[in-house]
XYZ file of C-alpha atoms in Angstrom:
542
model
C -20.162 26.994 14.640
C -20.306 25.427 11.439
C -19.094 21.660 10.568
C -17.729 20.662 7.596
C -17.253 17.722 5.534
C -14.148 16.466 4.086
C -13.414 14.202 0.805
C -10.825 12.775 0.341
C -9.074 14.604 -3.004
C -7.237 13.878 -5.593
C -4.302 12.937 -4.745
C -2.098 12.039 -7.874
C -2.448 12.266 -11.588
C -5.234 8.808 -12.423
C -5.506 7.490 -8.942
C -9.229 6.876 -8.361
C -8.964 5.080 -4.655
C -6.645 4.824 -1.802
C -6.058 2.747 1.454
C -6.443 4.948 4.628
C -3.679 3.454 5.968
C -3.727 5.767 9.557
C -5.776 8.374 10.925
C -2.708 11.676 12.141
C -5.692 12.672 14.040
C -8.782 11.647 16.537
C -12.125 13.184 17.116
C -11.539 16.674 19.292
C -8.197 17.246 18.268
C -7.796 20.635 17.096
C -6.061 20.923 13.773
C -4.561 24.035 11.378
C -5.096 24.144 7.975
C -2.539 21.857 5.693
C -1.717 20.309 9.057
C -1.649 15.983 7.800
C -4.784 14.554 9.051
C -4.107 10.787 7.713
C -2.299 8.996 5.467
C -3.620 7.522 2.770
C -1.856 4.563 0.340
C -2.661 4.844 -3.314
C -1.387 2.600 -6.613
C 1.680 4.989 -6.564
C 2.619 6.300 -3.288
C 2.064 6.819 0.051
C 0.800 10.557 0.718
C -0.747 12.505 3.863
C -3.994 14.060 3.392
C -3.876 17.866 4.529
C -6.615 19.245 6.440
C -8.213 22.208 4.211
C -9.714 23.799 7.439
C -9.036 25.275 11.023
C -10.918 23.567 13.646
C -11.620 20.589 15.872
C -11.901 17.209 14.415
C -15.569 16.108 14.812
C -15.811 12.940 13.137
C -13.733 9.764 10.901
C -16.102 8.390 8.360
C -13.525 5.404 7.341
C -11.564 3.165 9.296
C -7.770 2.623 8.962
C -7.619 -0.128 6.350
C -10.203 0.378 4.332
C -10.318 1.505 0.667
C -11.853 4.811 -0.176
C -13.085 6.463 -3.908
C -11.628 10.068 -4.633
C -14.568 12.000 -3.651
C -15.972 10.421 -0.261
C -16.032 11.512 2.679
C -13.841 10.758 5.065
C -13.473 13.366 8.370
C -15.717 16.175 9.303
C -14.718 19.309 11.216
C -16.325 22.045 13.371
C -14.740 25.614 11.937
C -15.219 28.752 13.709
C -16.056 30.538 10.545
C -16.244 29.562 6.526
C -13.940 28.054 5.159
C -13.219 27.446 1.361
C -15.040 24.975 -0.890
C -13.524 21.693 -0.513
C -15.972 20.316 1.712
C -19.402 20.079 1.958
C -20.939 22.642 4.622
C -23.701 20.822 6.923
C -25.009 24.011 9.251
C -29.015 23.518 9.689
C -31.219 26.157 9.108
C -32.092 27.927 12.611
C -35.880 27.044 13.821
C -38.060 30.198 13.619
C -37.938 32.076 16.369
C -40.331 31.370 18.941
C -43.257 34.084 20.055
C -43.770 32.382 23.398
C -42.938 35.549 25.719
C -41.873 32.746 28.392
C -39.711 31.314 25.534
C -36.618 34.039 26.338
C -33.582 32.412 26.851
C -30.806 34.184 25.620
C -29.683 33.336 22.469
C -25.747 32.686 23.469
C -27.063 29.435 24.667
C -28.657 28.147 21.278
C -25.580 29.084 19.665
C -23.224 26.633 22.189
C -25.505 23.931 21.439
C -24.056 20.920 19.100
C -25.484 21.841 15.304
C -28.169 19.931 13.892
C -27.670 18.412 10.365
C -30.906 18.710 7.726
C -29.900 14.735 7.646
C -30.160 14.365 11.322
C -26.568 12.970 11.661
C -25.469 11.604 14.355
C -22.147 11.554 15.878
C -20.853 7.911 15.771
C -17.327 5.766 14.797
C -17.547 3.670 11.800
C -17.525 0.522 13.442
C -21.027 1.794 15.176
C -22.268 2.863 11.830
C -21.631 -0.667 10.459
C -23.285 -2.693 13.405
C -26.206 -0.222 12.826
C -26.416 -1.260 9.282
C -26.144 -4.758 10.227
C -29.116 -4.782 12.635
C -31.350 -2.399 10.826
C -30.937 0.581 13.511
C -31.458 4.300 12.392
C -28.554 5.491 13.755
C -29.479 8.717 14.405
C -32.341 7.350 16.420
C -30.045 6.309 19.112
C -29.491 7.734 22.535
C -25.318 7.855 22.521
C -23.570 7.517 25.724
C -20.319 9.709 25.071
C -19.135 12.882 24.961
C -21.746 14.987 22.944
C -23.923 12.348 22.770
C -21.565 10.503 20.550
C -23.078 6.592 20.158
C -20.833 3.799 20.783
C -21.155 -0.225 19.681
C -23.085 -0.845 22.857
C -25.697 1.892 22.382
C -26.171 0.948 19.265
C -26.881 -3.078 20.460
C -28.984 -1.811 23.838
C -30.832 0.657 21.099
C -31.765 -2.728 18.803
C -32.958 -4.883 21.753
C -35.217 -2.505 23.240
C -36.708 -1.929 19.910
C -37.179 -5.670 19.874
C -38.730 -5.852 23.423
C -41.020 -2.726 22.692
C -41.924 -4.660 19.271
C -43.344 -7.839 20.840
C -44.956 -5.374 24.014
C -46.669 -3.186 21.730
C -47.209 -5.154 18.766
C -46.673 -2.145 16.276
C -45.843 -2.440 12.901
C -45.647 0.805 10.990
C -41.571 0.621 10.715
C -39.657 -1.309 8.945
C -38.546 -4.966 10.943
C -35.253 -4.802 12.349
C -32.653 -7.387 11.335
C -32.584 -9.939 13.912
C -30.386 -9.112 16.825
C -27.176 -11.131 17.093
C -26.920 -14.104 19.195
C -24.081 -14.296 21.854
C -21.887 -16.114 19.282
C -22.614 -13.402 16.658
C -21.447 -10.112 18.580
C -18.905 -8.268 16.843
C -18.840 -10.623 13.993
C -21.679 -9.929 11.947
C -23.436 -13.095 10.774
C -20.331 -15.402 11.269
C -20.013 -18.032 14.060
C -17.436 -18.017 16.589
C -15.174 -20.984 17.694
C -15.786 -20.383 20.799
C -18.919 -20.056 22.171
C -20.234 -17.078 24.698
C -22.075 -17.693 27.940
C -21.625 -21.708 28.047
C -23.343 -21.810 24.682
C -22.477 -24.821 22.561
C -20.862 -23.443 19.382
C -18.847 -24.308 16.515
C -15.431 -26.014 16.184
C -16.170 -28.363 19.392
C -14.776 -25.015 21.300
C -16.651 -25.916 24.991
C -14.526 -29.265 24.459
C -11.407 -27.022 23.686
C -11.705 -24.732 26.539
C -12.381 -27.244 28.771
C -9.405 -29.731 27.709
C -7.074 -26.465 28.128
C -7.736 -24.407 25.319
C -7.442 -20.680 25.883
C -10.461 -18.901 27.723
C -12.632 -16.540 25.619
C -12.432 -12.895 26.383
C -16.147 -12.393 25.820
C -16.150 -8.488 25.018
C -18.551 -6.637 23.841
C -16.614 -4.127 21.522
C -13.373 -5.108 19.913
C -11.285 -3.239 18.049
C -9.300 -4.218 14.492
C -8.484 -3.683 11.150
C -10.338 -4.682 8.067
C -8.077 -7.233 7.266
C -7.314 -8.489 10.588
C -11.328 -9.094 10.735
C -10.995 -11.089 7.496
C -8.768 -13.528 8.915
C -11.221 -14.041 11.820
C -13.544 -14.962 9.385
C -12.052 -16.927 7.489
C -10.275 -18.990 10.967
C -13.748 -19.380 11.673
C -13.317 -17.345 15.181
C -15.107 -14.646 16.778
C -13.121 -11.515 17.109
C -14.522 -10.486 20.658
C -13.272 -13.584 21.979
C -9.828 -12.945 20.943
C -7.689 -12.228 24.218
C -5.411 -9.370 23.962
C -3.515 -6.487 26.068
C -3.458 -3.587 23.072
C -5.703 -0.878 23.354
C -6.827 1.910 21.613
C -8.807 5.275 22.263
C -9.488 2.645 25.362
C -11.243 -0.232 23.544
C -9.020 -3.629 23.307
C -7.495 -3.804 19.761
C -6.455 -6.875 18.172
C -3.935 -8.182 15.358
C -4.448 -10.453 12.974
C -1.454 -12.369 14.620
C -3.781 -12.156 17.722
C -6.620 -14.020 15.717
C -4.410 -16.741 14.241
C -2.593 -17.380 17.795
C -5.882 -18.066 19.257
C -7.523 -19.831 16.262
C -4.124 -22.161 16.710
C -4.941 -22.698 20.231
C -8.124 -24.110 20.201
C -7.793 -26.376 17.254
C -4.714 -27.748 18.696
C -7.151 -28.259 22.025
C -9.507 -29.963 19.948
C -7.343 -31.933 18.176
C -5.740 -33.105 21.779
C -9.381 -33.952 22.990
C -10.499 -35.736 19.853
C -7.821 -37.815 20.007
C -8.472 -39.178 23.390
C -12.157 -39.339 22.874
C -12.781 -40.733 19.260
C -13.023 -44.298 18.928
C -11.178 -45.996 16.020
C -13.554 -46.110 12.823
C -14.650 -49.525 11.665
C -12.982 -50.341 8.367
C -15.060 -49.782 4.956
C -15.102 -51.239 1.577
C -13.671 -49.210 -1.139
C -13.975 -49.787 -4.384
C -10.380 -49.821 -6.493
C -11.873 -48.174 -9.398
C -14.015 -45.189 -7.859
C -12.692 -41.866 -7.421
C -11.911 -40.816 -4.119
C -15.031 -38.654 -2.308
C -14.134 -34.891 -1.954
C -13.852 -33.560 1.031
C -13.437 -29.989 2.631
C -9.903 -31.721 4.079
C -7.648 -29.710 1.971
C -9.176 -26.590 2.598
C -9.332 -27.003 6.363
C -5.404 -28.102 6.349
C -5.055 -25.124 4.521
C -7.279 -22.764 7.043
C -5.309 -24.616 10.403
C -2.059 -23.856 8.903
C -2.104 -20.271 10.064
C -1.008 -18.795 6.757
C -1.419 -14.835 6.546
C -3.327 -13.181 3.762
C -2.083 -9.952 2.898
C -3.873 -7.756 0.508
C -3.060 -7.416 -2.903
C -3.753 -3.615 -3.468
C -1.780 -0.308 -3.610
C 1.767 -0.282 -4.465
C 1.905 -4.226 -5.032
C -1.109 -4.486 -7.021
C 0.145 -1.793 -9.190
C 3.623 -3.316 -9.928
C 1.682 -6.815 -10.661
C -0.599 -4.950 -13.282
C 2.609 -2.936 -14.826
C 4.322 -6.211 -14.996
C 1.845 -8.263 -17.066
C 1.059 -5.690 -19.056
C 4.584 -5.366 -20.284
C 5.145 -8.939 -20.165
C 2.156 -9.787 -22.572
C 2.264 -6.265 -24.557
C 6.044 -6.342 -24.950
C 7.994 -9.358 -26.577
C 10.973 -9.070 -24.375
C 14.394 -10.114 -25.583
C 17.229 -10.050 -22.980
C 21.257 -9.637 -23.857
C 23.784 -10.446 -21.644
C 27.578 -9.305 -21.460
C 30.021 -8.668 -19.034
C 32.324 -5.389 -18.747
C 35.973 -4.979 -17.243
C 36.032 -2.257 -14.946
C 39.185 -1.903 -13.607
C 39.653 1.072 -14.319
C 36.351 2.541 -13.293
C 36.497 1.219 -9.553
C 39.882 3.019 -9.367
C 37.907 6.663 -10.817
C 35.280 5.836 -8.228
C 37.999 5.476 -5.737
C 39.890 8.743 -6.615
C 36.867 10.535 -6.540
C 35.334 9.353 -3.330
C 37.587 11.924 -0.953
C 36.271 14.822 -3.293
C 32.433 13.667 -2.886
C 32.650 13.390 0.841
C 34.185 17.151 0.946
C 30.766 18.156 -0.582
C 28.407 15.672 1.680
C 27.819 13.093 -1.623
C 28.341 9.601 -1.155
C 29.456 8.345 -4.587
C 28.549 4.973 -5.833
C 28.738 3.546 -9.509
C 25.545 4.372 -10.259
C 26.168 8.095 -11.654
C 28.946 6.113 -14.074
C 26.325 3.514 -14.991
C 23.766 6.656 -15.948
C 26.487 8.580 -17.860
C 27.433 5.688 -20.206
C 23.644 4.845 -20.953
C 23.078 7.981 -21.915
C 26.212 7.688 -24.404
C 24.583 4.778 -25.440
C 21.167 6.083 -25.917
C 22.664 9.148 -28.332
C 24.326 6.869 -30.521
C 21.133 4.139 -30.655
C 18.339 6.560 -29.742
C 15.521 3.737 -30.692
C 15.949 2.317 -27.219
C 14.870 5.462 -25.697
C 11.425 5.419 -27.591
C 8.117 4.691 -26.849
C 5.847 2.323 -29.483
C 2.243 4.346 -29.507
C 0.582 1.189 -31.177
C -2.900 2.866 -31.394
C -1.386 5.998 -33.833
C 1.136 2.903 -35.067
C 4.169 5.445 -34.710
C 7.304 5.206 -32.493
C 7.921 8.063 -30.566
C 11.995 8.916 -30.243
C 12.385 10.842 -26.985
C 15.333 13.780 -26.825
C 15.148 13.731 -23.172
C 17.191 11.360 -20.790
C 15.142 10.443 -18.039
C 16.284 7.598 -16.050
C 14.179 5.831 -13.889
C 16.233 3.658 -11.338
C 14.344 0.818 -9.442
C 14.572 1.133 -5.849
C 13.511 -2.033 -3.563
C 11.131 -0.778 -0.683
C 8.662 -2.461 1.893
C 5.699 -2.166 -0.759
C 7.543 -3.789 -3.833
C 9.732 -1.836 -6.371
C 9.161 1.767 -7.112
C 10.907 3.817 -9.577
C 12.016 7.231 -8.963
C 13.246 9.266 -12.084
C 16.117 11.134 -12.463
C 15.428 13.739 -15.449
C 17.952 15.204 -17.882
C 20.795 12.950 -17.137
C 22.865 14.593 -19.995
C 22.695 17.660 -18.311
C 24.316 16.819 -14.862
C 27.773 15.705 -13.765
C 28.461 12.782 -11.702
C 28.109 14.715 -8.283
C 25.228 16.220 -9.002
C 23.887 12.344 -10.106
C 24.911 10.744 -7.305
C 22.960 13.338 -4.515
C 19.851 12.844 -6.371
C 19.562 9.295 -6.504
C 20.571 9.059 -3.099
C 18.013 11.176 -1.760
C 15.626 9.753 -4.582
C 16.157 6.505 -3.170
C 16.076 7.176 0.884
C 12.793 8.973 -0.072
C 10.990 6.158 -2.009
C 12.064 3.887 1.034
C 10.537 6.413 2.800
C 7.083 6.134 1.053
C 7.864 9.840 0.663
C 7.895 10.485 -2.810
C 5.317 12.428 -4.800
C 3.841 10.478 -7.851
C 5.187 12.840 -10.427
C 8.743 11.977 -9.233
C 8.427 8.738 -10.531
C 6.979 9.832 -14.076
C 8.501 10.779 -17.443
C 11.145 8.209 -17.492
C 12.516 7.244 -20.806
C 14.638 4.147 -20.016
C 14.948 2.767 -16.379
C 18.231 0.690 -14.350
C 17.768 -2.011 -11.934
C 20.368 -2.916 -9.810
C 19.809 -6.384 -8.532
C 23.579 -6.802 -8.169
C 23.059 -4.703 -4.536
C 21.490 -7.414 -3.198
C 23.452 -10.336 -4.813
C 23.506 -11.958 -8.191
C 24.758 -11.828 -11.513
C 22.406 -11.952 -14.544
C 18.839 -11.753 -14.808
C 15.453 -10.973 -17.718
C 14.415 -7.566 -16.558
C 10.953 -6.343 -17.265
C 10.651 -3.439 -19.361
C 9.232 -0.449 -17.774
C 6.314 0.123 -20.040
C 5.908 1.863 -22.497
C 9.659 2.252 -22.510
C 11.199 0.295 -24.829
C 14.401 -1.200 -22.701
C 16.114 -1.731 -19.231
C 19.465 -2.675 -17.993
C 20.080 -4.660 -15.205
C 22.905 -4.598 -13.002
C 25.084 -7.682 -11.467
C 27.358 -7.293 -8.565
C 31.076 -5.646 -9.214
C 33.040 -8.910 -8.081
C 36.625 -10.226 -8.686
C 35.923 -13.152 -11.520
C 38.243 -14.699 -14.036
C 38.789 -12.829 -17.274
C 41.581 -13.613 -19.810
C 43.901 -11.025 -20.237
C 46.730 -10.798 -22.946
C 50.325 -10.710 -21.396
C 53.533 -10.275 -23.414
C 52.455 -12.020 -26.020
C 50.693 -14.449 -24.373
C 46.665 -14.989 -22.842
C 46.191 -15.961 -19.270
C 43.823 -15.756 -16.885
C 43.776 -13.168 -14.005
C 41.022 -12.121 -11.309
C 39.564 -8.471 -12.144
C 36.562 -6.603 -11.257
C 33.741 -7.176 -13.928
C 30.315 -5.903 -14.301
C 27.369 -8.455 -15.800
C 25.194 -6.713 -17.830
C 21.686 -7.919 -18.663
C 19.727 -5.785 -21.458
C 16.068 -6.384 -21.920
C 14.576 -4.661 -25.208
C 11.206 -4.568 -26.867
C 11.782 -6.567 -29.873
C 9.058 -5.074 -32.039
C 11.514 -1.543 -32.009
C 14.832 -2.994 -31.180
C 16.885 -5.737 -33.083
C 19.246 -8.010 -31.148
C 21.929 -6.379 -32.998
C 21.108 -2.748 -32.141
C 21.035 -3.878 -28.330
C 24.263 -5.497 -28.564
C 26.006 -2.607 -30.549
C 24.258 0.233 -27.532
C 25.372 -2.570 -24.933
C 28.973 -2.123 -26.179
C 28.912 1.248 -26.174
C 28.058 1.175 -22.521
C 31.270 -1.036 -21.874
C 33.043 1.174 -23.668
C 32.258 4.306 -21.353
C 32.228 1.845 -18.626
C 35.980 0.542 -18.973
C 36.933 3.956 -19.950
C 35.360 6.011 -17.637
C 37.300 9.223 -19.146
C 35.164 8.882 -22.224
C 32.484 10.000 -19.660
C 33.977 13.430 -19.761
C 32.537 14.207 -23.008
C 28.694 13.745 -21.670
């Protein structure tokens, strides 16, 4: 039996880290090879990891939540036989054989035995491997209380105080001192203090007074479950996460939410608060001086700590849209046109053509249109699909038409890219970007589907609204935003005479990179557009 290591690979063209978002697997479950064993969140997608073995599941290294270089470990499996070279093989070297005649036990029974490791590693969750590090424990020096031996939170606490007790017994010295062991009102939070005390101690926050006056009971656990960033709200609402009551469970062991935290946290300041309030005499009145500043406090910051607000991370998907966005912003002097097209005639094309797409299982919407006429426009002002290299000081003039179209998800706004445009009729448009679309509000798409574009849409008009400044997908050069197809007001010439009617019109908002395109040249590819647009049978010829 051999166990092998797992790192987590690459898993798109410059990603470096990713957020295991959730483990597809637990320790003992037996998994195939390129069977999903988590899923992990990088700066472009969401992907699940494939296992690269057959086996049983012997060990998670990270916990869900937490960020993870390309490269590290993150699960270890026991494999029947070798596998490939992805992982890092951990088999000991057998002891030699012993010449003990009485020493004759057959040999089937040394090879069902768990495998040592050279490294002596021990079979433990993270959370145990963390509280080890945070007491000074040697793991692997403690007796585990599970299945195989496998050592939980408490035997890695009971492991730390007898080491303390057989310190001050035996008075030796020749390993290196522990970190002190937590007091009750440090379990499970590291070196934080709880708002609520354990075991009638008198901690932080005026929590006895809280509890007492009404405030919610503490559970008092010893091994709580959560995520990263649900333990980061703990800390920062100053409140121990073992004390946090909650029904969830997982793998057995009580799991709690960072709503959890900020319910209770809510609780026993507003239990405070009540008790203070009946308790607290009236200060006597001071002297303040009109001209001196006023003192600072910590006031703000605690108003800002009781009002419950959630922290969210600012990583993956979102942090990579905020980075693409300022860079474009501040690279990219953006310039934005707005016009307005008729389209009478183009909702009545979409409408004769509907029945046909629903015979072949394509829902058609105006986007394929809106595609067809960019590209029109792009062939007769080609500088707006470029790219400005500024390092070689050259504009680069792309001959393909890849359109990326921005698609509004969970994460933030991802942009899967439709490639040769030119080459595909409006059918053919319309089933990709659906199932583009579905797919990035999915988290399912790979990262190269949303690479290669050469100009990009952005149809805000979906959701509601009229004109807006688009950022530039950089390094393209332009994007065209989309209003809502509504009835407005146009003027329309009559007999001989102008008056105004309701019809269907299209807003139009064109943002450019003004060091390669002039105002001009975006209104002149903007009317082209139109043109296709309130025309549609000008589309025939792309």
């Amino acid at each position: 039996m051999t166990v092998k290591e797992f790192k987590l690979p690459d898993v798109g063209e410059g990603v470096a880290e990713g957020e295991l978002v959730s483990w597809l697997v637990a320790p003992g479950d037996r998994v195939a090879e390129d069977q999903p064993v988590a899923e992990v969140e990088t700066d472009k997608a969401l992907v699940e990891v494939p296992s690269s073995y057959d086996g049983t599941v012997e060990e998670l290294f990270v916990e869900e939540g937490e960020m993870v270089p390309v490269g590290d470990v993150i699960i270890s499996f026991r494999v029947d036989e070798d596998g490939d070279d992805a992982g890092t093989e951990v088999e000991a070297e057998p002891e030699p054989a012993s010449t003990d005649e009485s020493a004759s036990e057959p040999a089937t029974e040394a090879a069902d035995a768990e495998p040592d490791t050279p490294s002596g590693r021990t079979f433990a969750p993270p959370s145990a491997r963390r509280l080890a590090r945070e007491l000074g424990v040697d793991v692997a020096a403690v007796d585990g209380s599970g299945p195989g031996g496998r050592v939980s939170e408490a035997d890695v606490r009971a492991h730390a105080e007898g080491a303390d007790g057989s310190a001050s017994s035996d008075g030796a010295d020749d390993g290196p001192e522990p970190r002190p062991s937590p007091t009750p009102t440090d379990v499970g939070s590291g070196d934080r203090k709880s708002a609520v005390s354990k075991r009638g101690a008198n901690g932080p926050a005026g929590s006895s007074t809280a509890t007492a006056a009404g405030g919610p009971e503490p559970a008092g656990r010893e091994t709580t479950l959560a995520t990263p960033a649900t333990r980061k709200v703990a800390r920062e609402r100053d409140v121990d996460i073992d004390d946090v009551p909650t029904d969830e469970t997982r793998d057995g062991e009580a799991f709690v939410t960072a709503d959890a935290v900020n319910a209770y946290a809510d609780a026993l300041e507003s239990a405070a608060a009540s008790t203070a309030t009946e308790t607290t005499p009236e200060p006597e009145p001071t002297d303040v001086d009109a001209g001196a500043e006023p003192a600072a406090t910590d006031a703000a910051s605690a108003d800002a700590t009781a009002s419950g607000d959630e922290t969210v991370p600012y990583r993956g998907v979102r942090r990579t849209i905020g980075k693409q966005m300022e860079r474009s912003k501040f690279t990219a002097p953006h310039v934005t046109h707005h016009d307005t097209a008729e389209v009478d005639a183009l909702v009545e094309a979409r409408a004769d053509l509907k029945p046909t797409a629903a015979e072949r299982d394509v829902k058609l919407t105006y986007m394929p249109f809106v595609m067809k006429a960019i590209v029109a426009g792009l062939k007769q002002h080609p500088y707006l699909n470029s790219e400005l290299r500024e390092d070689e000081e050259e504009i680069v003039v792309k001959k393909e038409y890849n359109l990326g179209i921005a698609v509004a998800t969970d994460a933030g706004l991802m942009v899967p890219v439709v490639d040769n445009v030119d080459e595909k009729g409006l059918f053919e448009l319309a089933d990709e970007v659906n199932d583009l679309a579905a797919r990035a509000r999915e988290r399912k798409l790979k990262p190269a589907e949303m690479q290669g574009g050469t100009f990009s849409i952005t149809n805000f008009g979906a959701i509601g609204g009229e004109y807006a400044t688009p950022i530039i997908n950089y390094p393209e050069t332009a994007i065209l935003g989309l209003g809502a197809i509504e009835e407005r007001p146009v003027v329309r010439e009559r007999d001989g005479a102008s008056e105004v009617v309701p019809a269907p019109t299209l807003p139009l908002s064109l943002s450019i990179d003004h060091r390669v395109v002039d105002g001009a040249v975006a209104a002149e590819f903007a009317n082209t557009v139109m043109e296709r647009l309130e025309n549609p049978l000008l589309l025939l010829n792309e």
